[in-house]
MMTF fields as JSON, N, C-alpha, C and O atoms, coordinates in Angstrom:
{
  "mmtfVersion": "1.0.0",
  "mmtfProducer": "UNKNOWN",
  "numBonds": 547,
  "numAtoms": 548,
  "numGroups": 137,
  "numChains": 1,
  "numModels": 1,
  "chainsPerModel": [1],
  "groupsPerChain": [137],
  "chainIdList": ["A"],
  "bondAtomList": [4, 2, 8, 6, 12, 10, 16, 14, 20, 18, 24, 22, 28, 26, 32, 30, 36, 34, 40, 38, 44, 42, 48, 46, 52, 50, 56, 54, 60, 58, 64, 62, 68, 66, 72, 70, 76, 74, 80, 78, 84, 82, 88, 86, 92, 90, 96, 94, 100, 98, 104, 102, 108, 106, 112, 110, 116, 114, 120, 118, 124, 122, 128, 126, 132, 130, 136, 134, 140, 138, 144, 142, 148, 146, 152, 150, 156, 154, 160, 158, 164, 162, 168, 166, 172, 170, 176, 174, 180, 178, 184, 182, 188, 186, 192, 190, 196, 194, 200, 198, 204, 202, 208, 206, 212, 210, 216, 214, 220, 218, 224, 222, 228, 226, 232, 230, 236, 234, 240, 238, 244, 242, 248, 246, 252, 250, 256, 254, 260, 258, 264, 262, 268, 266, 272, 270, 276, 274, 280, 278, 284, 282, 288, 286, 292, 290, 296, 294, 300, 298, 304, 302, 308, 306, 312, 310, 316, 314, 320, 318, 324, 322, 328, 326, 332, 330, 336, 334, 340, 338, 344, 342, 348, 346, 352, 350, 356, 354, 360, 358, 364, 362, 368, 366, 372, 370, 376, 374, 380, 378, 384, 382, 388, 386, 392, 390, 396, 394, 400, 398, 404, 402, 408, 406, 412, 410, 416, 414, 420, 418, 424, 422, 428, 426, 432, 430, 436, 434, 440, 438, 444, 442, 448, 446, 452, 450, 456, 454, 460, 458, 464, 462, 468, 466, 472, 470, 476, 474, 480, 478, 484, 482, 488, 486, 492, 490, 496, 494, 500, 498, 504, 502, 508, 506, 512, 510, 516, 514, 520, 518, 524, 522, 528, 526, 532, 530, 536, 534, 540, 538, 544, 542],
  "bondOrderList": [1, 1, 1, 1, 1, 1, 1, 1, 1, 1, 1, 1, 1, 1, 1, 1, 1, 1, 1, 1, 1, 1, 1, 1, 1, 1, 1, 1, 1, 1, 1, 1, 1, 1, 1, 1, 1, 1, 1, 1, 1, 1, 1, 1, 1, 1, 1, 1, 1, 1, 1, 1, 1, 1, 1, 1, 1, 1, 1, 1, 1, 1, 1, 1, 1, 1, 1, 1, 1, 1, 1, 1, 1, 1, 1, 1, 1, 1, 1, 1, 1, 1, 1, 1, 1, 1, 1, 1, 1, 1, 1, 1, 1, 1, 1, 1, 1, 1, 1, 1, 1, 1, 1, 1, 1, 1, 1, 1, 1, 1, 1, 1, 1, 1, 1, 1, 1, 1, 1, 1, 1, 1, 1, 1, 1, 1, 1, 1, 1, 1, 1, 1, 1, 1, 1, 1],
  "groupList": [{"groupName": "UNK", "atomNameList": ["N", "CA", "C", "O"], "elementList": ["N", "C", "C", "O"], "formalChargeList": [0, 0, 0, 0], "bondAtomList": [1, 0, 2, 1, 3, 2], "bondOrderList": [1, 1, 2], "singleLetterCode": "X", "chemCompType": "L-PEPTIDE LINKING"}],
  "groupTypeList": [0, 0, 0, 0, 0, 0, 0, 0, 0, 0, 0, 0, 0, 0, 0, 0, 0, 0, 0, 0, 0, 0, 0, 0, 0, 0, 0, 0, 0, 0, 0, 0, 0, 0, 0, 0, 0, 0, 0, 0, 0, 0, 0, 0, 0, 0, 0, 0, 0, 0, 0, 0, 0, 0, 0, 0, 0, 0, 0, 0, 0, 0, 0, 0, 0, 0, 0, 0, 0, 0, 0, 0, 0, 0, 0, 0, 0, 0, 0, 0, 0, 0, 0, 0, 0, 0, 0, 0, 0, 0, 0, 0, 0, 0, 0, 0, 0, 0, 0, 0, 0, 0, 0, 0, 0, 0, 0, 0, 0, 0, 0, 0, 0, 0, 0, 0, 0, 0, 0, 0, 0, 0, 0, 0, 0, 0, 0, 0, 0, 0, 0, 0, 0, 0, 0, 0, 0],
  "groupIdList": [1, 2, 3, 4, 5, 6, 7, 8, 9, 10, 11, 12, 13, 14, 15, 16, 17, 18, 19, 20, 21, 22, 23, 24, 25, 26, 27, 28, 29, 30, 31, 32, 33, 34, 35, 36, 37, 38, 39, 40, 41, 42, 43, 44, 45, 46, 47, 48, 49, 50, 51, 52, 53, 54, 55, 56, 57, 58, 59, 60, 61, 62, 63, 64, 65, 66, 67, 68, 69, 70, 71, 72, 73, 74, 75, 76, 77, 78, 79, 80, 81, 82, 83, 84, 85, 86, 87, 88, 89, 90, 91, 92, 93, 94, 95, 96, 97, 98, 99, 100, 101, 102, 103, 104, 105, 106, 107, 108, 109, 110, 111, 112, 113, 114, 115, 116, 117, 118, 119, 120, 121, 122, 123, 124, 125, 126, 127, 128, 129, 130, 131, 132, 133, 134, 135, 136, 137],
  "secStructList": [7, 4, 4, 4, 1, 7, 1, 3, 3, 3, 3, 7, 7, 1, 1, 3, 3, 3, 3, 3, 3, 3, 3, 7, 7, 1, 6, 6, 7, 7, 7, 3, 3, 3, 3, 3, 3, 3, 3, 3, 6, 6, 6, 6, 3, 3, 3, 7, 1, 6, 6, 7, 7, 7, 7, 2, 2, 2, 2, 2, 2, 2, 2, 2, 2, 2, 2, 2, 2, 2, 2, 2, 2, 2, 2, 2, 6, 2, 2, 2, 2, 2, 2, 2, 2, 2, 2, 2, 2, 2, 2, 2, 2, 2, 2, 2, 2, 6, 7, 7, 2, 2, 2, 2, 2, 2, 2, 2, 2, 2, 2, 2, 2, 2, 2, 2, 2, 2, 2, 2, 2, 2, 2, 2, 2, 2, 2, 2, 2, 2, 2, 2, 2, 2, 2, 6, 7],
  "xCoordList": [-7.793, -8.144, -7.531, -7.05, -7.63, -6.868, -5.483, -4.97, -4.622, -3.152, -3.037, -2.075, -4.107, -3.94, -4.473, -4.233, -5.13, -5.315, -4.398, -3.581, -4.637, -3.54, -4.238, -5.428, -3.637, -3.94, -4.607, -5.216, -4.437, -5.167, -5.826, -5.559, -6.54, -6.498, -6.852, -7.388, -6.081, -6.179, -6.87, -6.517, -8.133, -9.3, -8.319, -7.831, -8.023, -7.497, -8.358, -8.979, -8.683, -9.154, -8.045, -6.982, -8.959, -7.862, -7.087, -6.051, -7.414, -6.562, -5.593, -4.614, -5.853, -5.531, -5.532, -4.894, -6.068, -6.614, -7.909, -8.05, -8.345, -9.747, -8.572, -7.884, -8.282, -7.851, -8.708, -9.219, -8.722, -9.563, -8.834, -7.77, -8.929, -8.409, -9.601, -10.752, -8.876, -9.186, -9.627, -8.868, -10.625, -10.298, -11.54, -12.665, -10.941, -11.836, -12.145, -12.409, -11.907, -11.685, -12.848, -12.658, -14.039, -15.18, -15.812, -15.724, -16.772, -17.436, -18.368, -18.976, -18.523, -19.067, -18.214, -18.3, -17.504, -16.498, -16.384, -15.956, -16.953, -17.458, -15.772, -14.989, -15.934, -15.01, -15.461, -16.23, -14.815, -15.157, -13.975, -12.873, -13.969, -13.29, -13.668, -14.527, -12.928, -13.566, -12.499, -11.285, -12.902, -12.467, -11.707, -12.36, -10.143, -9.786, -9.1, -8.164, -9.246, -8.092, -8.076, -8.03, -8.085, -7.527, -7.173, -7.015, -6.221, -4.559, -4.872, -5.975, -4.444, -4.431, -2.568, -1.524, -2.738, -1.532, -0.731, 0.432, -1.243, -0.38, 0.311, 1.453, -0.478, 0.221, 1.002, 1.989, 0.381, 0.88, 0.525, 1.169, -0.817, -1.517, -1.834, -1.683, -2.194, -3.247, -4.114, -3.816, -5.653, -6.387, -7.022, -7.504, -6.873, -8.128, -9.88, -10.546, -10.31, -11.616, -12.197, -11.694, -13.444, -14.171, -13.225, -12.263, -13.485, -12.806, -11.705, -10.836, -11.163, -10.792, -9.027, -8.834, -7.707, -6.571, -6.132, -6.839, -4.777, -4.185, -3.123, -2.314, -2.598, -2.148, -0.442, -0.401, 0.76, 1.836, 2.362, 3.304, 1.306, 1.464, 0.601, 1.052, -0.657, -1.404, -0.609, -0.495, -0.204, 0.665, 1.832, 1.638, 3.262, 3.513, 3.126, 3.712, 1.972, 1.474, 0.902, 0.986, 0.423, 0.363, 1.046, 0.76, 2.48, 3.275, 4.021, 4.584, 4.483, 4.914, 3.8, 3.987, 2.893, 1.981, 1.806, 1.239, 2.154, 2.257, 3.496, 3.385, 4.757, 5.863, 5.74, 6.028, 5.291, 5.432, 4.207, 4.489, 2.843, 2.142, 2.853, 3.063, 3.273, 4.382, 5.293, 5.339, 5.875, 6.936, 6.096, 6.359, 4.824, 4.273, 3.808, 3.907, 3.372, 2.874, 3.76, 3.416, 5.054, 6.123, 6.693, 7.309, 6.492, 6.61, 6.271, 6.79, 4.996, 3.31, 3.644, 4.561, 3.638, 4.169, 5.531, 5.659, 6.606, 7.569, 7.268, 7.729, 6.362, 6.01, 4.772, 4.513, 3.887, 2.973, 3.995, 3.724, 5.218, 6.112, 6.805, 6.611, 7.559, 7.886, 7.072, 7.472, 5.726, 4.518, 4.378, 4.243, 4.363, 3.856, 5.304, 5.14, 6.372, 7.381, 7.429, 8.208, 6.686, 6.155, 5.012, 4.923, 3.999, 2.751, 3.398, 2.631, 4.153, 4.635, 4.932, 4.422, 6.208, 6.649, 5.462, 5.124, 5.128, 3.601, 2.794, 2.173, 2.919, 2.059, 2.77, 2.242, 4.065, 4.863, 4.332, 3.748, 4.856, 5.103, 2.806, 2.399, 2.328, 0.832, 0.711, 0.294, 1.104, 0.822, 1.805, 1.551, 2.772, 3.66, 3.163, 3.323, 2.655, 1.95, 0.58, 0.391, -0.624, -1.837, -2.409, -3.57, -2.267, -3.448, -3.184, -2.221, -5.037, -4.996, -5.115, -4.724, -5.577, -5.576, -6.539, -6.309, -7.872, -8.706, -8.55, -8.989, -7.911, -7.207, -6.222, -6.588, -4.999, -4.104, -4.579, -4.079, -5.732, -5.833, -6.786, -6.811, -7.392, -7.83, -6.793, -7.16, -5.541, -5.202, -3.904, -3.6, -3.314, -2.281, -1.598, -0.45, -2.604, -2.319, -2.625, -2.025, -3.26, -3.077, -1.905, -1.047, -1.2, -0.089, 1.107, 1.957, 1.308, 2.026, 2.262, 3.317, 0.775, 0.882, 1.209, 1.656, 1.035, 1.595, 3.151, 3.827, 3.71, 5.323, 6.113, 7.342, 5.148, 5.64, 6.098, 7.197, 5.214, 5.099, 5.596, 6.012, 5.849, 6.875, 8.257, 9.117, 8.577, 9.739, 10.279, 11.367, 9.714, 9.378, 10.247, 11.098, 9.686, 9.538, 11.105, 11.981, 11.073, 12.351, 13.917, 15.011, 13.457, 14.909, 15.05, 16.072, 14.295, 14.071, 14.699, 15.221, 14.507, 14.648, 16.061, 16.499, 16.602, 17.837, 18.598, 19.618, 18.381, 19.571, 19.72, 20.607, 18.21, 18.899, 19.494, 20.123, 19.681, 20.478, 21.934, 22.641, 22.449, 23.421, 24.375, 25.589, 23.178, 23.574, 24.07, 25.295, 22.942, 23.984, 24.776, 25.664, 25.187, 26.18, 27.539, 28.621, 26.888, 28.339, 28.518, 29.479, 27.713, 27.992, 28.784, 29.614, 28.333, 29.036, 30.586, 31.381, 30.746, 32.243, 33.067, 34.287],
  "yCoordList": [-25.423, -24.27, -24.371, -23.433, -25.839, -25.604, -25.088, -24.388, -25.396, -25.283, -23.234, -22.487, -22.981, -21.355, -20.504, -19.311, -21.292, -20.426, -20.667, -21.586, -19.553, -19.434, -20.594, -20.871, -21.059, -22.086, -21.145, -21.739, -19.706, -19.026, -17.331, -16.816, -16.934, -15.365, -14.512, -14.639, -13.725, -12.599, -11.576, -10.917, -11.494, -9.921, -9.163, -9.626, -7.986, -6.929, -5.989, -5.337, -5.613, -5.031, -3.883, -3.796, -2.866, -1.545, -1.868, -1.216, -3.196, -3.685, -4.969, -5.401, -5.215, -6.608, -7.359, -7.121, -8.518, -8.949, -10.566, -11.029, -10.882, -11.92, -13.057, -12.485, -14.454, -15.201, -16.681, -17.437, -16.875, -17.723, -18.911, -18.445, -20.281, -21.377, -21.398, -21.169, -21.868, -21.527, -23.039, -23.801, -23.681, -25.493, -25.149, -24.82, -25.343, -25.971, -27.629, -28.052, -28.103, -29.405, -30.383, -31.532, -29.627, -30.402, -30.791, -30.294, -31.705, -32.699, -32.131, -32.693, -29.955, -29.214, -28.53, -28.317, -28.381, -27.552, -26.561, -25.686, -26.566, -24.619, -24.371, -25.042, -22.872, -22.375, -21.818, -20.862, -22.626, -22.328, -21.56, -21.973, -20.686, -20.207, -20.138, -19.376, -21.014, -21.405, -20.137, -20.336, -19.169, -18.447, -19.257, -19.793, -19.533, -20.035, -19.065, -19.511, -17.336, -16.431, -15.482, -15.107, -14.561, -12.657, -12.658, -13.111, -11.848, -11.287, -10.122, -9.779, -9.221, -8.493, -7.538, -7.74, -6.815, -6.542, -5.368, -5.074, -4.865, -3.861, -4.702, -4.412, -5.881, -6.947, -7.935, -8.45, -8.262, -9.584, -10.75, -11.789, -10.324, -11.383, -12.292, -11.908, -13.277, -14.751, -15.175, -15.863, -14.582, -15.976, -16.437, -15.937, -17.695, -18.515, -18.465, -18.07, -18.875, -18.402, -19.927, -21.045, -19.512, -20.131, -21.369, -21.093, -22.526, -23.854, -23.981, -24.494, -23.874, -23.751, -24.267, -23.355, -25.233, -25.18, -24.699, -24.602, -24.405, -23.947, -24.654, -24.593, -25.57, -25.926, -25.08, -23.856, -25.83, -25.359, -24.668, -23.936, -25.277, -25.078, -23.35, -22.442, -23.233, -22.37, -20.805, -19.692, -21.364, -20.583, -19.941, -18.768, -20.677, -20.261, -19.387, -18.404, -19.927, -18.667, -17.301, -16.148, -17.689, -16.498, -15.155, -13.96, -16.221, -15.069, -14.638, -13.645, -14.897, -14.83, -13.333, -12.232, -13.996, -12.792, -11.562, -10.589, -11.451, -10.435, -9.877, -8.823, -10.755, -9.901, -9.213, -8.017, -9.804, -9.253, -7.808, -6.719, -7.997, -6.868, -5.672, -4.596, -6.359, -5.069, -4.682, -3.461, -4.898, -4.555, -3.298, -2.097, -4.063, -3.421, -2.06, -0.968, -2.264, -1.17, -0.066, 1.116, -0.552, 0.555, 1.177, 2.24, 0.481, 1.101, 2.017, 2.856, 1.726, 3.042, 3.626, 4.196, 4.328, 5.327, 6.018, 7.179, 5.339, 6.003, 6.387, 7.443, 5.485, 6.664, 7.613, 8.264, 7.69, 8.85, 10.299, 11.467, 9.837, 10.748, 11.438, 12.632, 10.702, 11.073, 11.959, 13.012, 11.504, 12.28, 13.333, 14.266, 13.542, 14.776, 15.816, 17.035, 15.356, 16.434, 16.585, 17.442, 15.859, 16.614, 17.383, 18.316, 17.198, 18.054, 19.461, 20.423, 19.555, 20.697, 21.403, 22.523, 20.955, 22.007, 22.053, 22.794, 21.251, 21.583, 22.865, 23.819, 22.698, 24.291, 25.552, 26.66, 25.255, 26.104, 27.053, 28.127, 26.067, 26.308, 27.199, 28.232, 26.383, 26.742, 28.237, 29.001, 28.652, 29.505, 30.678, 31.826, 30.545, 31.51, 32.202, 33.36, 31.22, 31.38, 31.213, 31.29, 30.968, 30.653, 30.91, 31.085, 31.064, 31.169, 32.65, 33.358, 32.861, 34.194, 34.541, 33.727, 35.561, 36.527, 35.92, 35.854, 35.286, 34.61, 33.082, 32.641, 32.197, 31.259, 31.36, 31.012, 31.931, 32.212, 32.208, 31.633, 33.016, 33.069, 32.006, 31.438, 32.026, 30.17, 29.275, 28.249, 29.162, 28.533, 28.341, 27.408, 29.546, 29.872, 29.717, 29.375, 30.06, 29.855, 28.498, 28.251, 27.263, 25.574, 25.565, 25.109, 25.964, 25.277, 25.851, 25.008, 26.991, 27.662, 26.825, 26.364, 26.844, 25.812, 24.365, 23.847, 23.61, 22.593, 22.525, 21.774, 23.289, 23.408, 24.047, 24.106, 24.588, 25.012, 23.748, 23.695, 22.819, 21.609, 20.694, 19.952, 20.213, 19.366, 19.849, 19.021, 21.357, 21.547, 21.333, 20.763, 21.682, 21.141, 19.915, 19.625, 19.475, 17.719, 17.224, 16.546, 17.702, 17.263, 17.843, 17.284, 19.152, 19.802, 18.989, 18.303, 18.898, 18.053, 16.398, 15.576, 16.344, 14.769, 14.483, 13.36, 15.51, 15.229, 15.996, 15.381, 17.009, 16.889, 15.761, 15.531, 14.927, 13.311, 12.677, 11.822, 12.647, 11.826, 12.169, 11.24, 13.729, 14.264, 14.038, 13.838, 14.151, 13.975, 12.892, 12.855, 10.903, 9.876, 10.149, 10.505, 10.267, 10.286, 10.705, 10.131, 12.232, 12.858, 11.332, 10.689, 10.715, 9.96, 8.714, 8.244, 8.272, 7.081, 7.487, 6.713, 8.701, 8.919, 8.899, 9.039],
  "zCoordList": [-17.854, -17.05, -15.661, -15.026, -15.221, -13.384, -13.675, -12.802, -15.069, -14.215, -14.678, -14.499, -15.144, -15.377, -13.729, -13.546, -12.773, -11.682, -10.815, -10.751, -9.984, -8.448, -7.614, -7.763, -6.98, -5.819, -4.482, -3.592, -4.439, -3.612, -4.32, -5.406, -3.446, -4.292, -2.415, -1.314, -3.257, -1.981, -2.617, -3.595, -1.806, -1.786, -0.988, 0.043, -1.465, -0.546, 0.09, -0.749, 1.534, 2.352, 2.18, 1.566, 3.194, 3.724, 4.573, 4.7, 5.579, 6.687, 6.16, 6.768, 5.524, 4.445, 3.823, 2.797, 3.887, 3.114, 3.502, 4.634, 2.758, 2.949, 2.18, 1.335, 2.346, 1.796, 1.363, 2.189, -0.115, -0.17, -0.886, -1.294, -1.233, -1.851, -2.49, -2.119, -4.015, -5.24, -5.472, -4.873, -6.163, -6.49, -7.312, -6.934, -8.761, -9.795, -10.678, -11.803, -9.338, -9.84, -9.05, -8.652, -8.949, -8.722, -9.251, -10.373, -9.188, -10.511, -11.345, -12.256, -10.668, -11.836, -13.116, -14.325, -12.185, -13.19, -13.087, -13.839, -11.617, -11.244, -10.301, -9.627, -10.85, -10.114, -8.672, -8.571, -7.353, -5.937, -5.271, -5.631, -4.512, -3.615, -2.035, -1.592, -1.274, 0.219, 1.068, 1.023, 1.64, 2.567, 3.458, 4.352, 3.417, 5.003, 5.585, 6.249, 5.603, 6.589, 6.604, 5.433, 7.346, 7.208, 7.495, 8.629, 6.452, 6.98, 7.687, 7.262, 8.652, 9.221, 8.871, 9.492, 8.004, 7.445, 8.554, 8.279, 9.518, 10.24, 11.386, 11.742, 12.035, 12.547, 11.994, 12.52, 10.571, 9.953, 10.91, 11.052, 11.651, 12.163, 10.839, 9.679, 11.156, 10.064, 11.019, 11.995, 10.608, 11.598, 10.489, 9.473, 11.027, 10.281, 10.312, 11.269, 9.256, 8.778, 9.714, 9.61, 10.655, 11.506, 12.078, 12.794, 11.789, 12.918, 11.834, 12.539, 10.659, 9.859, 10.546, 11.35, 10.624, 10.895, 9.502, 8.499, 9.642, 8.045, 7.737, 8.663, 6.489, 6.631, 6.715, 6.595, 6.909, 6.775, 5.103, 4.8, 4.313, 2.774, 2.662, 1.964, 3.503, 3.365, 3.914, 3.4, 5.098, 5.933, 5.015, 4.695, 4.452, 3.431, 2.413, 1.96, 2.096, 0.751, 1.436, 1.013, 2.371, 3.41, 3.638, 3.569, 4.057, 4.229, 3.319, 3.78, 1.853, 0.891, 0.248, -0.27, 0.595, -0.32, 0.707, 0.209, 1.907, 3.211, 2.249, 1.624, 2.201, 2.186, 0.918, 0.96, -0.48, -1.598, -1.345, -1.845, -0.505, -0.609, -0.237, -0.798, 1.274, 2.032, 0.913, 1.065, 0.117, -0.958, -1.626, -1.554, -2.406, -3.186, -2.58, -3.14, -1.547, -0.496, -0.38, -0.413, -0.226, 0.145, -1.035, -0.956, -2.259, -3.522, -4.102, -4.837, -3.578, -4.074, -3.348, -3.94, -1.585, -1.354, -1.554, -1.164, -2.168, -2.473, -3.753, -4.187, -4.611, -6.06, -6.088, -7.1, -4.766, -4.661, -4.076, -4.356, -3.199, -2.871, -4.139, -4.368, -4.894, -6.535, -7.167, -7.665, -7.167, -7.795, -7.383, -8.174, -6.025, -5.165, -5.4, -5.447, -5.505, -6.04, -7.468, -7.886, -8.388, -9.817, -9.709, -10.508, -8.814, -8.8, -7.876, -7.849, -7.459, -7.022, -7.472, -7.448, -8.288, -10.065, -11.087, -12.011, -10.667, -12.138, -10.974, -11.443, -9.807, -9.33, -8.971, -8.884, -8.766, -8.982, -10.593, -10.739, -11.554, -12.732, -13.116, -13.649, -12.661, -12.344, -12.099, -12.97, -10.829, -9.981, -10.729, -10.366, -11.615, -11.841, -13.658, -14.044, -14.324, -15.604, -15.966, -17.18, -15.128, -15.345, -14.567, -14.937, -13.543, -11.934, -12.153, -12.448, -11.755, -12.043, -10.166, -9.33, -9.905, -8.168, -7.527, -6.32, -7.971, -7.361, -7.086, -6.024, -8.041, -8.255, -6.581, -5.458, -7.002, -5.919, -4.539, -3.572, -4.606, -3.205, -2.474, -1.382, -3.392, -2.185, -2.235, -1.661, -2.697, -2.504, -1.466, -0.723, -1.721, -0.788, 0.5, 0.779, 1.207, 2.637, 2.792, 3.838, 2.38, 2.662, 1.952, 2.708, 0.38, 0.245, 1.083, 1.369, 1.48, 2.133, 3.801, 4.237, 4.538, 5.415, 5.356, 6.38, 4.233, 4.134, 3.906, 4.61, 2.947, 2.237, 3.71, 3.73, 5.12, 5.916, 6.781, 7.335, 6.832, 7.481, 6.965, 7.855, 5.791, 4.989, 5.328, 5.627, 5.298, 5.409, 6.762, 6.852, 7.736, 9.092, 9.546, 10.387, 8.719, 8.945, 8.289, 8.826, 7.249, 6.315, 7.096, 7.172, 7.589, 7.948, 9.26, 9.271, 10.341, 11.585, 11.186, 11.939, 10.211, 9.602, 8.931, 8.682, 8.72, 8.077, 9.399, 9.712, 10.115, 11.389, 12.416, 13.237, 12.019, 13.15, 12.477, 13.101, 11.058, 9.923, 10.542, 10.93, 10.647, 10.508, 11.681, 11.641, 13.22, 14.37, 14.249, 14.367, 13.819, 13.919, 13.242, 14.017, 12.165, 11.323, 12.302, 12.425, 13.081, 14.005, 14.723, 14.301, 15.729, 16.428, 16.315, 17.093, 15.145, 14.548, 13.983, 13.45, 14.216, 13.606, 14.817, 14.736]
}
């Protein structure tokens, strides 16, 4: 059973995460997890849990599991972005064959204000693309 666990486990918080060391190798056989850290993921602060030093080994797994979350993190919003341009054609496609006049109209003016504000954002966002682009030439 020890060589099947992680040597740490990360609880994920909304801010980051609780870090605990894993050791089932006490004279119960019980599985313990001793809190030594929160990550603080918008800093990529580490403090340690009460008087607690960390070692250079702990530190490591630390930041290894910061960088792979940050990965994972930036993944999920680039595939909730993906998603949100299929749920669009699915309301497009919605709003043009199934939504009946009462339907439509609660809904309208938020998607209208939003697709106003995305577009906003996107056209604003691709003329600073365009500007460096002039500049760098």
């Amino acid at each position: 059973m020890n060589s099947d666990l992680p040597e740490y486990f990360f609880r994920v918080r909304d801010t980051g995460a609780s870090v605990f060391k894993v050791d089932s190798s006490n004279r119960h056989r019980r599985l313990e997890m001793d809190q030594i850290a929160v990550v603080i993921m918008r800093t990529g602060e580490i403090r340690p849990q009460g008087d607690r030093t960390l070692t250079p080994e702990d530190r490591a797994a630390i930041k290894t599991w910061i960088a792979d979350r940050t990965e994972t993190l930036d993944w999920r919003r680039f595939d909730d972005i993906a998603r949100a341009v299929d749920h669009m054609n699915l309301t497009a496609h919605w709003a043009q064959t199934q939504a009946n006049d009462h339907q439509l109209e609660s809904v309208t003016d938020a998607l209208l204000m939003a697709m106003h504000d995305l577009r906003s954002v996107l056209v604003r966002k691709r003329a600073e693309r365009l500007m460096g682009e002039n500049d760098t030439k």
